[in-house]
Structures are given as C-alpha cells and as structure tokens.
Short mmCIF file of C-alpha atoms in Angstrom, two decimals:
data_model
loop_
_atom_site.label_atom_id
_atom_site.label_comp_id
_atom_site.label_asym_id
_atom_site.label_seq_id
_atom_site.Cartn_x
_atom_site.Cartn_y
_atom_site.Cartn_z
CA MET A 25 81.44 60.04 122.83
CA MET A 26 83.73 57.87 124.07
CA ASN A 27 83.64 56.98 127.72
CA LYS A 28 85.35 55.46 131.36
CA ASN A 29 83.12 51.86 130.51
CA MET A 30 84.96 51.67 127.04
CA PRO A 31 86.85 48.59 127.10
CA GLU A 32 90.55 50.05 127.48
CA ALA A 33 91.73 46.72 125.59
CA ALA A 34 89.83 47.39 122.14
CA LEU A 35 92.40 50.82 122.74
CA SER A 36 95.08 48.44 122.74
CA LYS A 37 94.91 45.96 120.39
CA SER A 38 96.49 45.60 117.49
CA GLY A 39 97.76 49.30 116.78
CA PRO A 40 96.04 52.63 116.58
CA GLN A 41 93.93 52.00 112.96
CA VAL A 42 92.41 49.56 114.85
CA ALA A 43 92.24 50.71 118.86
CA ALA A 44 90.24 53.69 116.44
CA GLU A 45 88.01 51.72 114.34
CA ALA A 46 87.10 50.61 118.10
CA VAL A 47 85.88 53.77 119.38
CA ILE A 48 83.83 54.20 115.98
CA ASP A 49 81.93 51.04 116.47
CA HIS A 50 81.56 52.25 120.08
CA LEU A 51 80.36 55.36 119.42
CA GLY A 52 77.46 54.20 116.68
CA ASP A 53 76.34 51.79 119.63
CA ASN A 54 76.15 54.68 121.95
CA CYS A 55 75.95 58.07 120.81
CA GLY A 56 73.57 56.94 117.25
CA PRO A 57 71.97 59.99 116.29
CA PHE A 58 75.11 62.28 116.55
CA VAL A 59 77.23 59.94 114.33
CA VAL A 60 75.23 60.12 111.68
CA ALA A 61 74.85 63.61 112.07
CA ALA A 62 78.58 64.12 112.29
CA GLU A 63 79.27 62.04 109.07
CA THR A 64 76.39 64.03 106.96
CA THR A 65 77.25 67.50 107.89
CA ARG A 66 78.62 69.42 105.52
CA MET A 67 81.64 70.39 107.46
CA ALA A 68 84.99 68.66 108.04
CA MET A 69 84.76 66.71 111.06
CA VAL A 70 87.33 64.69 113.71
CA PHE A 71 87.58 63.17 117.26
CA THR A 72 90.57 62.44 118.43
CA ASP A 73 91.56 60.48 121.30
CA ALA A 74 92.72 62.74 124.08
CA LYS A 75 93.84 60.19 126.26
CA ARG A 76 96.95 58.86 123.77
CA ASN A 77 99.93 60.89 122.95
CA GLY A 78 99.87 63.46 119.50
CA ASN A 79 95.51 63.39 119.74
CA PRO A 80 95.06 60.36 117.55
CA ILE A 81 91.97 60.23 114.94
CA ILE A 82 89.12 57.82 116.58
CA PHE A 83 86.59 59.72 114.02
CA ALA A 84 86.55 61.54 110.26
CA ASN A 85 83.45 62.54 108.52
CA ASN A 86 83.20 62.03 104.88
CA SER A 87 82.95 66.02 104.16
CA PHE A 88 87.05 65.57 106.04
CA LEU A 89 87.91 63.06 103.34
CA GLU A 90 86.66 64.87 100.75
CA LEU A 91 88.99 68.21 101.97
CA THR A 92 92.17 66.02 102.60
CA GLY A 93 92.32 63.56 99.82
CA TYR A 94 92.05 60.35 102.20
CA THR A 95 90.18 57.53 102.71
CA ARG A 96 89.42 56.73 106.38
CA LYS A 97 91.64 53.80 106.73
CA GLU A 98 94.43 56.30 106.10
CA VAL A 99 93.01 58.34 108.45
CA LEU A 100 92.20 57.04 111.40
CA GLY A 101 94.50 56.18 114.05
CA GLN A 102 96.66 59.50 113.03
CA LYS A 103 98.14 62.12 114.95
CA PHE A 104 96.04 65.29 115.12
CA ASN A 105 98.76 67.06 113.23
CA PHE A 106 99.44 65.12 110.37
CA LEU A 107 98.03 67.25 107.92
CA LEU A 108 99.95 70.11 109.06
CA ALA A 109 102.08 71.64 105.53
CA HIS A 110 105.14 72.04 107.50
CA ALA A 111 105.42 69.82 110.66
CA ALA A 112 108.16 71.94 112.16
CA ASP A 113 105.73 74.78 111.58
CA ASP A 114 105.61 76.10 115.91
CA VAL A 115 103.80 78.95 114.69
CA SER A 116 101.14 76.64 114.06
CA LEU A 117 102.46 73.90 116.67
CA ALA A 118 101.29 76.86 119.36
CA GLN A 119 98.21 77.69 118.16
CA ILE A 120 96.67 74.35 117.67
CA LYS A 121 97.80 73.46 121.59
CA ALA A 122 96.54 77.31 122.72
CA GLU A 123 93.09 75.86 120.68
CA LEU A 124 93.76 72.60 122.47
CA ASP A 125 94.00 74.46 125.89
CA GLY A 126 91.13 76.12 125.35
CA SER A 127 93.02 79.27 125.75
CA ALA A 128 92.59 80.68 121.92
CA LYS A 129 89.52 83.19 121.67
CA SER A 130 88.09 81.74 117.94
CA GLY A 131 89.40 79.35 116.35
CA VAL A 132 93.04 79.31 114.37
CA GLU A 133 94.19 79.11 110.64
CA ILE A 134 96.61 76.67 109.51
CA LEU A 135 98.26 75.96 106.36
CA TYR A 136 97.58 71.85 105.89
CA CYS A 137 98.83 69.79 102.83
CA ARG A 138 96.56 67.43 100.80
CA LYS A 139 97.53 63.61 99.71
CA ASP A 140 97.51 65.09 96.39
CA GLY A 141 100.51 67.48 97.86
CA THR A 142 98.09 70.75 97.50
CA GLU A 143 97.94 73.37 100.24
CA PHE A 144 94.81 74.43 101.43
CA TRP A 145 93.89 76.96 104.56
CA ALA A 146 91.40 76.37 106.73
CA ALA A 147 89.83 77.56 110.23
CA VAL A 148 90.28 74.72 112.91
CA PHE A 149 87.63 75.37 116.09
CA ILE A 150 88.64 72.26 118.53
CA SER A 151 86.13 71.34 121.79
CA PRO A 152 86.68 69.48 124.29
CA VAL A 153 84.94 66.32 125.12
CA LYS A 154 84.23 64.96 128.61
CA ASP A 155 83.04 62.16 130.97
CA GLU A 156 81.07 62.15 133.53
CA ALA A 157 84.12 62.68 135.64
CA GLY A 158 84.36 65.92 134.36
CA GLY A 159 87.83 64.75 132.68
CA ILE A 160 88.80 65.41 128.96
CA VAL A 161 88.47 62.38 126.84
CA GLN A 162 88.16 62.89 122.94
CA TYR A 163 88.73 66.53 120.91
CA PHE A 164 85.76 67.65 118.83
CA ALA A 165 87.87 69.72 115.61
CA SER A 166 85.80 70.83 113.04
CA PHE A 167 87.25 72.74 109.58
CA VAL A 168 86.26 75.30 107.54
CA ASP A 169 88.36 75.63 104.02
CA LEU A 170 89.66 79.04 103.68
CA THR A 171 90.91 79.02 100.67
CA GLN A 172 89.84 80.98 98.14
CA HIS A 173 89.37 83.54 100.80
CA LYS A 174 92.84 83.43 101.08
CA GLU A 175 93.17 83.59 97.44
CA GLU A 176 90.75 86.35 97.51
CA MET A 177 92.45 88.43 99.73
CA LYS A 178 95.59 87.73 97.94
CA GLN A 179 94.69 89.13 95.01
CA SER A 180 92.50 91.75 96.96
CA GLN A 181 95.70 93.39 98.09
CA SER A 182 97.56 92.49 94.84
CA LEU A 183 95.08 94.95 92.91
CA ILE A 184 94.97 97.40 95.80
CA ASN A 185 98.95 97.07 95.27
CA GLU A 186 98.66 98.04 91.87
CA LEU A 187 96.45 100.31 92.02
CA ASN A 188 98.80 102.59 94.39
CA HIS A 189 101.24 102.00 92.21
CA ARG A 190 99.14 103.65 89.05
CA VAL A 191 98.20 106.25 91.40
CA LYS A 192 101.28 107.27 92.32
CA ASN A 193 102.87 107.48 88.58
CA THR A 194 99.63 108.93 87.79
CA LEU A 195 100.21 111.71 90.28
CA ALA A 196 103.84 112.54 89.55
CA THR A 197 102.90 112.48 85.21
CA VAL A 198 99.91 115.30 85.93
CA GLN A 199 102.70 117.50 88.27
CA SER A 200 105.40 117.27 84.96
CA ILE A 201 102.22 118.63 83.24
CA VAL A 202 101.61 121.26 85.46
CA TRP A 203 104.32 122.04 86.05
CA GLN A 204 106.07 122.16 82.53
CA ALA A 205 102.47 124.29 82.18
CA LEU A 206 103.39 126.85 84.62
CA ARG A 207 106.96 127.51 83.07
CA SER A 208 106.14 128.03 79.72
CA SER A 209 102.51 128.93 79.11
CA ALA A 210 102.17 133.20 78.30
CA SER A 211 98.87 133.02 79.62
CA PRO A 212 96.55 131.91 82.02
CA GLN A 213 93.92 130.48 79.47
CA LEU A 214 96.90 128.77 76.90
CA MET A 215 98.27 127.21 80.77
CA ARG A 216 94.76 125.74 81.18
CA GLN A 217 94.12 124.89 77.55
CA THR A 218 97.84 122.74 77.93
CA ILE A 219 96.67 121.26 81.79
CA GLU A 220 93.70 120.32 79.88
CA SER A 221 94.89 118.78 76.71
CA ARG A 222 97.53 116.23 78.22
CA LEU A 223 95.25 115.67 81.03
CA LEU A 224 92.13 114.72 79.03
CA ALA A 225 95.60 112.79 76.59
CA LEU A 226 96.27 110.91 79.95
CA SER A 227 92.19 109.90 80.57
CA ARG A 228 92.21 108.25 77.11
CA SER A 229 95.17 106.05 77.51
CA HIS A 230 93.85 104.86 81.39
CA ASP A 231 90.47 104.75 79.12
CA LEU A 232 92.28 102.43 76.73
CA LEU A 233 94.21 100.56 79.53
CA THR A 234 90.96 99.66 81.65
CA ARG A 235 89.11 98.18 78.69
CA GLY A 236 92.22 95.73 78.35
CA ASN A 237 92.10 95.09 82.79
CA TRP A 238 95.12 97.16 82.75
CA LYS A 239 97.23 93.93 81.35
CA SER A 240 98.44 95.79 77.95
CA ALA A 241 97.74 97.80 75.00
CA GLY A 242 97.98 97.89 71.09
CA LEU A 243 100.53 99.54 69.59
CA HIS A 244 97.80 100.77 67.34
CA ASP A 245 94.96 101.38 69.76
CA ILE A 246 97.66 103.50 71.94
CA ILE A 247 98.25 105.84 68.92
CA SER A 248 94.32 106.09 67.72
CA ASP A 249 93.12 106.71 70.95
CA ALA A 250 95.80 109.55 70.94
CA LEU A 251 94.90 111.35 67.95
CA GLU A 252 91.31 110.72 67.87
CA PRO A 253 90.05 114.15 69.43
CA PHE A 254 92.61 115.66 66.05
CA THR A 255 90.84 113.34 63.60
CA ILE A 256 87.09 114.19 65.24
CA THR A 257 87.10 117.85 66.08
CA HIS A 258 89.74 119.21 62.46
CA ALA A 259 88.73 115.93 60.35
CA HIS A 260 91.73 115.25 59.86
CA SER A 261 90.80 111.36 59.58
CA LYS A 262 91.53 110.92 55.67
CA ARG A 263 94.90 112.67 56.17
CA ILE A 264 96.81 110.27 58.82
CA SER A 265 97.95 107.04 57.89
CA ILE A 266 98.43 104.54 61.09
CA LYS A 267 100.30 101.14 59.07
CA GLY A 268 102.14 98.22 61.90
CA ASP A 269 101.24 95.39 63.73
CA ASN A 270 99.27 95.83 67.03
CA ILE A 271 102.18 95.29 69.39
CA ARG A 272 101.60 95.65 73.00
CA PHE A 273 102.59 97.56 75.61
CA SER A 274 102.68 97.30 79.57
CA PRO A 275 100.79 100.17 81.19
CA LYS A 276 103.30 102.59 81.53
CA ALA A 277 104.72 102.74 78.81
CA ALA A 278 101.47 102.82 77.00
CA LEU A 279 101.14 105.73 79.72
CA ALA A 280 103.64 107.63 77.60
CA LEU A 281 103.42 106.85 74.32
CA GLY A 282 99.87 107.99 74.68
CA ILE A 283 101.25 111.34 75.45
CA GLY A 284 104.10 111.34 73.56
CA PHE A 285 102.00 111.00 70.71
CA HIS A 286 99.10 113.34 72.04
CA GLU A 287 102.47 115.94 71.87
CA LEU A 288 102.90 114.87 67.63
CA ALA A 289 99.72 115.72 67.14
CA THR A 290 99.47 119.11 68.47
CA ASN A 291 102.19 119.93 67.24
CA ALA A 292 101.16 119.25 64.00
CA VAL A 293 98.34 120.80 64.82
CA LYS A 294 99.59 123.90 65.40
CA TYR A 295 102.97 124.17 63.14
CA GLY A 296 102.62 121.45 61.22
CA ALA A 297 101.36 119.03 58.33
CA LEU A 298 97.72 119.43 60.39
CA SER A 299 98.19 123.06 60.30
CA ASN A 300 97.23 123.74 56.51
CA ALA A 301 95.00 121.97 54.18
CA SER A 302 97.11 119.82 52.28
CA GLY A 303 99.39 117.98 55.05
CA SER A 304 99.28 114.56 55.84
CA ILE A 305 101.65 111.95 58.23
CA THR A 306 102.29 108.64 58.01
CA VAL A 307 103.05 106.58 61.43
CA GLU A 308 104.63 103.21 60.72
CA TRP A 309 106.70 100.50 62.18
CA SER A 310 108.23 97.20 61.48
CA ARG A 311 110.30 94.89 62.81
CA GLY A 312 114.07 93.93 62.24
CA LYS A 313 115.33 91.05 60.74
CA PRO A 314 115.77 87.99 63.78
CA ASN A 315 119.41 87.55 64.37
CA LEU A 316 120.35 91.12 62.12
CA ASP A 317 119.05 94.07 64.26
CA ASN A 318 115.32 92.25 66.02
CA ASP A 319 114.67 96.01 67.34
CA TYR A 320 111.35 97.64 65.77
CA THR A 321 111.97 101.19 63.83
CA LEU A 322 108.46 103.32 64.27
CA GLU A 323 108.38 106.76 62.28
CA TRP A 324 106.09 109.23 61.92
CA ARG A 325 106.54 111.13 59.11
CA GLU A 326 105.16 114.68 57.96
CA VAL A 327 104.64 116.16 54.18
CA GLY A 328 103.11 118.71 52.72
CA GLY A 329 103.01 120.96 55.76
CA PRO A 330 104.33 124.65 56.09
CA GLN A 331 107.87 125.07 56.09
CA ILE A 332 110.21 124.15 60.00
CA ASP A 333 112.34 125.07 61.96
CA PRO A 334 114.02 123.70 64.90
CA PRO A 335 112.78 125.06 67.87
CA LYS A 336 115.56 127.00 69.57
CA HIS A 337 114.19 126.20 73.08
CA HIS A 338 112.72 122.40 73.18
CA GLY A 339 109.66 122.43 76.06
CA PHE A 340 107.26 119.61 76.79
CA GLY A 341 106.25 118.03 74.28
CA SER A 342 109.59 117.61 72.61
CA GLY A 343 111.35 116.74 76.09
CA MET A 344 109.01 113.75 76.63
CA VAL A 345 109.35 112.38 73.10
CA LYS A 346 113.32 112.80 73.54
CA ARG A 347 113.65 111.48 77.08
CA GLY A 348 110.68 110.11 78.77
CA LEU A 349 109.02 108.39 76.21
CA ALA A 350 113.08 106.85 74.96
CA LEU A 351 112.94 106.05 78.90
CA GLU A 352 110.01 103.95 78.98
CA LEU A 353 110.90 101.84 75.72
CA GLY A 354 114.63 101.15 77.36
CA GLY A 355 115.59 102.93 72.86
CA GLU A 356 116.29 105.49 71.31
CA ILE A 357 113.79 108.74 69.62
CA ASN A 358 115.64 111.02 66.98
CA LEU A 359 113.66 114.35 65.66
CA HIS A 360 114.28 116.27 62.19
CA TYR A 361 112.97 119.18 60.92
CA LEU A 362 113.29 119.06 57.58
CA ARG A 363 112.08 120.83 55.24
CA ASN A 364 109.02 119.21 53.89
CA GLY A 365 108.43 118.73 57.82
CA LEU A 366 109.00 116.72 60.97
CA VAL A 367 109.57 113.36 61.34
CA CYS A 368 110.19 111.45 64.49
CA VAL A 369 112.84 108.01 63.91
CA MET A 370 111.79 106.13 67.56
CA LYS A 371 113.81 102.83 67.25
CA PHE A 372 113.05 100.02 70.90
CA PRO A 373 113.37 96.46 71.56
CA PRO A 374 110.25 94.40 71.56
CA PRO A 375 108.31 95.20 74.41
CA VAL A 376 107.65 92.09 76.90
CA ASP A 377 104.00 92.33 76.24
CA SER A 378 104.59 92.10 72.31
CA ILE A 379 102.00 89.99 71.18
CA ARG A 380 100.84 90.24 67.12
CA GLY A 381 96.96 91.88 67.43
#
C-alpha cells in the first residue's frame, strides 16, 4: 500500500497518469506478493488515491480491464466514478459516497458503462487503506459483475407477470364456462358433463401453447387438438377434413379458438353432421388477394347431417363463437343454419403472429 514515505513529487509529476504509474512501481517494490495476488485474481479490483480529488485510480488488475474493455493506460489516473453509466445519477453517487464513508453495510449495486458503450451492473465493495498514523491514504474497491444475474431476475419477473396474466384470463374463462353451465343445464349430471368437456378443451389448448413456450400456436394444430376427442372417441377422423396454412395466433386468440372449435364439434356430434353415420365436416381457410382483400376467410361446413333449424335461443356455445371468438380475432363470424348442415364463416385480419407453418 502507499505509505507516508512515498515521495510527493512522484504524485504530481506530469499529471495523474504518471503519478498513478509511480504508485504502481512503489506498490510492486513494497508489497510484491499482494500486488501479484491482486493482479491474478478473477475479481475485478482497483486502488484509488484517497488524498486526491475524485479518488483517481492508481492500480487496476487485468480482471477489471477485461470487465470494462479499457486498457490500463486509459484507466490509470481516471476518477473512480468515470465508469458510471449516468454521470449525473445522484442515487448512485450517494451510494458510492456511503460506501466510501463506511456507512454502507453490504456493498452497493451500480450501473456502469464499458468502453464500447454497453452497460453492466456490478456490486461494488470499498474498503479504506490506512497509513501507520491511521489516516486513509487509499481505497481498495472490488467489483462483482451482476449483469447476468440482473437479466435472469428481469426474465423471472417477466415470466411471473406473464403467468399472472394467463391465470387471470384462464380463471375468467372458467368462470364464464361454469356460469353458463349453471344457467343452461337441465340436470346436475348434464351440468357436470358440460363443464368438464369445456375445461378439457381449455386444457388441451394450454398444452398446445406450452409445447410452443406460450409464444403462439398454429391454426391447423389448434383445430386438430380441439377435434381430437371427437375423432378418437367417435371414430370420426375420416369424416373431418382440415385444409389451410398453419398460420399462428397469440396465446389469447389460440385459447379462444380452441374453445370455439370445441363448441362447433360438440354441436356437430349432438345435432349436426357427426350425429349420424353419413355426415362430414370440412374446415378450410385462405387469405384474400393482396391490395384487395387481405383478410382470411375460414369456413366450417357440415354436410350430410340431419336437417337443422336455427335455434330459438343462443347458448354459451354459439355466443362464444359469434361474440367472444370474433372479439379475440378482431373479425366477424356468422352462423348459417342451412338445410344441408351448419356453415360457420369466420373473416378476420392476418394475426400479428401469422407465419406459414
């Protein structure tokens, strides 16, 4: 460490950088083993001159140079706070002052800036170095790079926020399912079946999104998953045709689509094309011509089923398809009860996450 016998001339000769180099020579001569240890450690370290304004850096090890991107020549003589990402950050300046004064308890976290302009977080620990008379002549500062830790914390918080959002949306959907079942079911058994089937449909959509890390889901996959229980249980797979590009939808729209197609399939099994041995369903979609009609048009068409009449009252299923699904897609949905079977026509703009699968 620097002591009171250090020539003051060395500290003033030719500016702060030369003074810092003189201190390094002095440290090497008098504290050789310590300097070698500080130089070779993987923790970034610097020494500053506590007796000069701004605490100029008089020693920086290789780890500090690697962390900041500066050369030793560029660092020596610089004020201790020269790396601050925001020079006028009063909070950071106050935290560093508290650390220098010894009033900080466990180091401080400061946002710094490398030579190339990239920012990084570091935990800074500062200790005073005293001379034989007890006066502070230097400060010894070590830096722990927290950038990866901060990024992980940010990502974790983002995931927590996203999870909270999903849970709220899911609970709102479940509440709607249960409420509609209570209003429309004639018996406890029917109510239970209705709730269970819709919750399973919601669960399948959740599983599909989970496989895609909850970024998006393809329309072909959404429909296939929604119809899977009906094709397996009732052996209807050969009577259902799905044609179209696997355009992708956001998680919220994907959940609504999964429930919507579940309702259409449930209606087909009870009253429509899948209620007999000869009916069939075609689901097909395409996009309009650019500069003319850029929207997608999807058609669910049932043929060969029993003759159907428009319902006198619209239940949860038709309401979900016509209103809820239309809202999520930002489009228009119409149900046509034709003599030959139900036709559902969906018209919606290209989704934000739309890509060809």
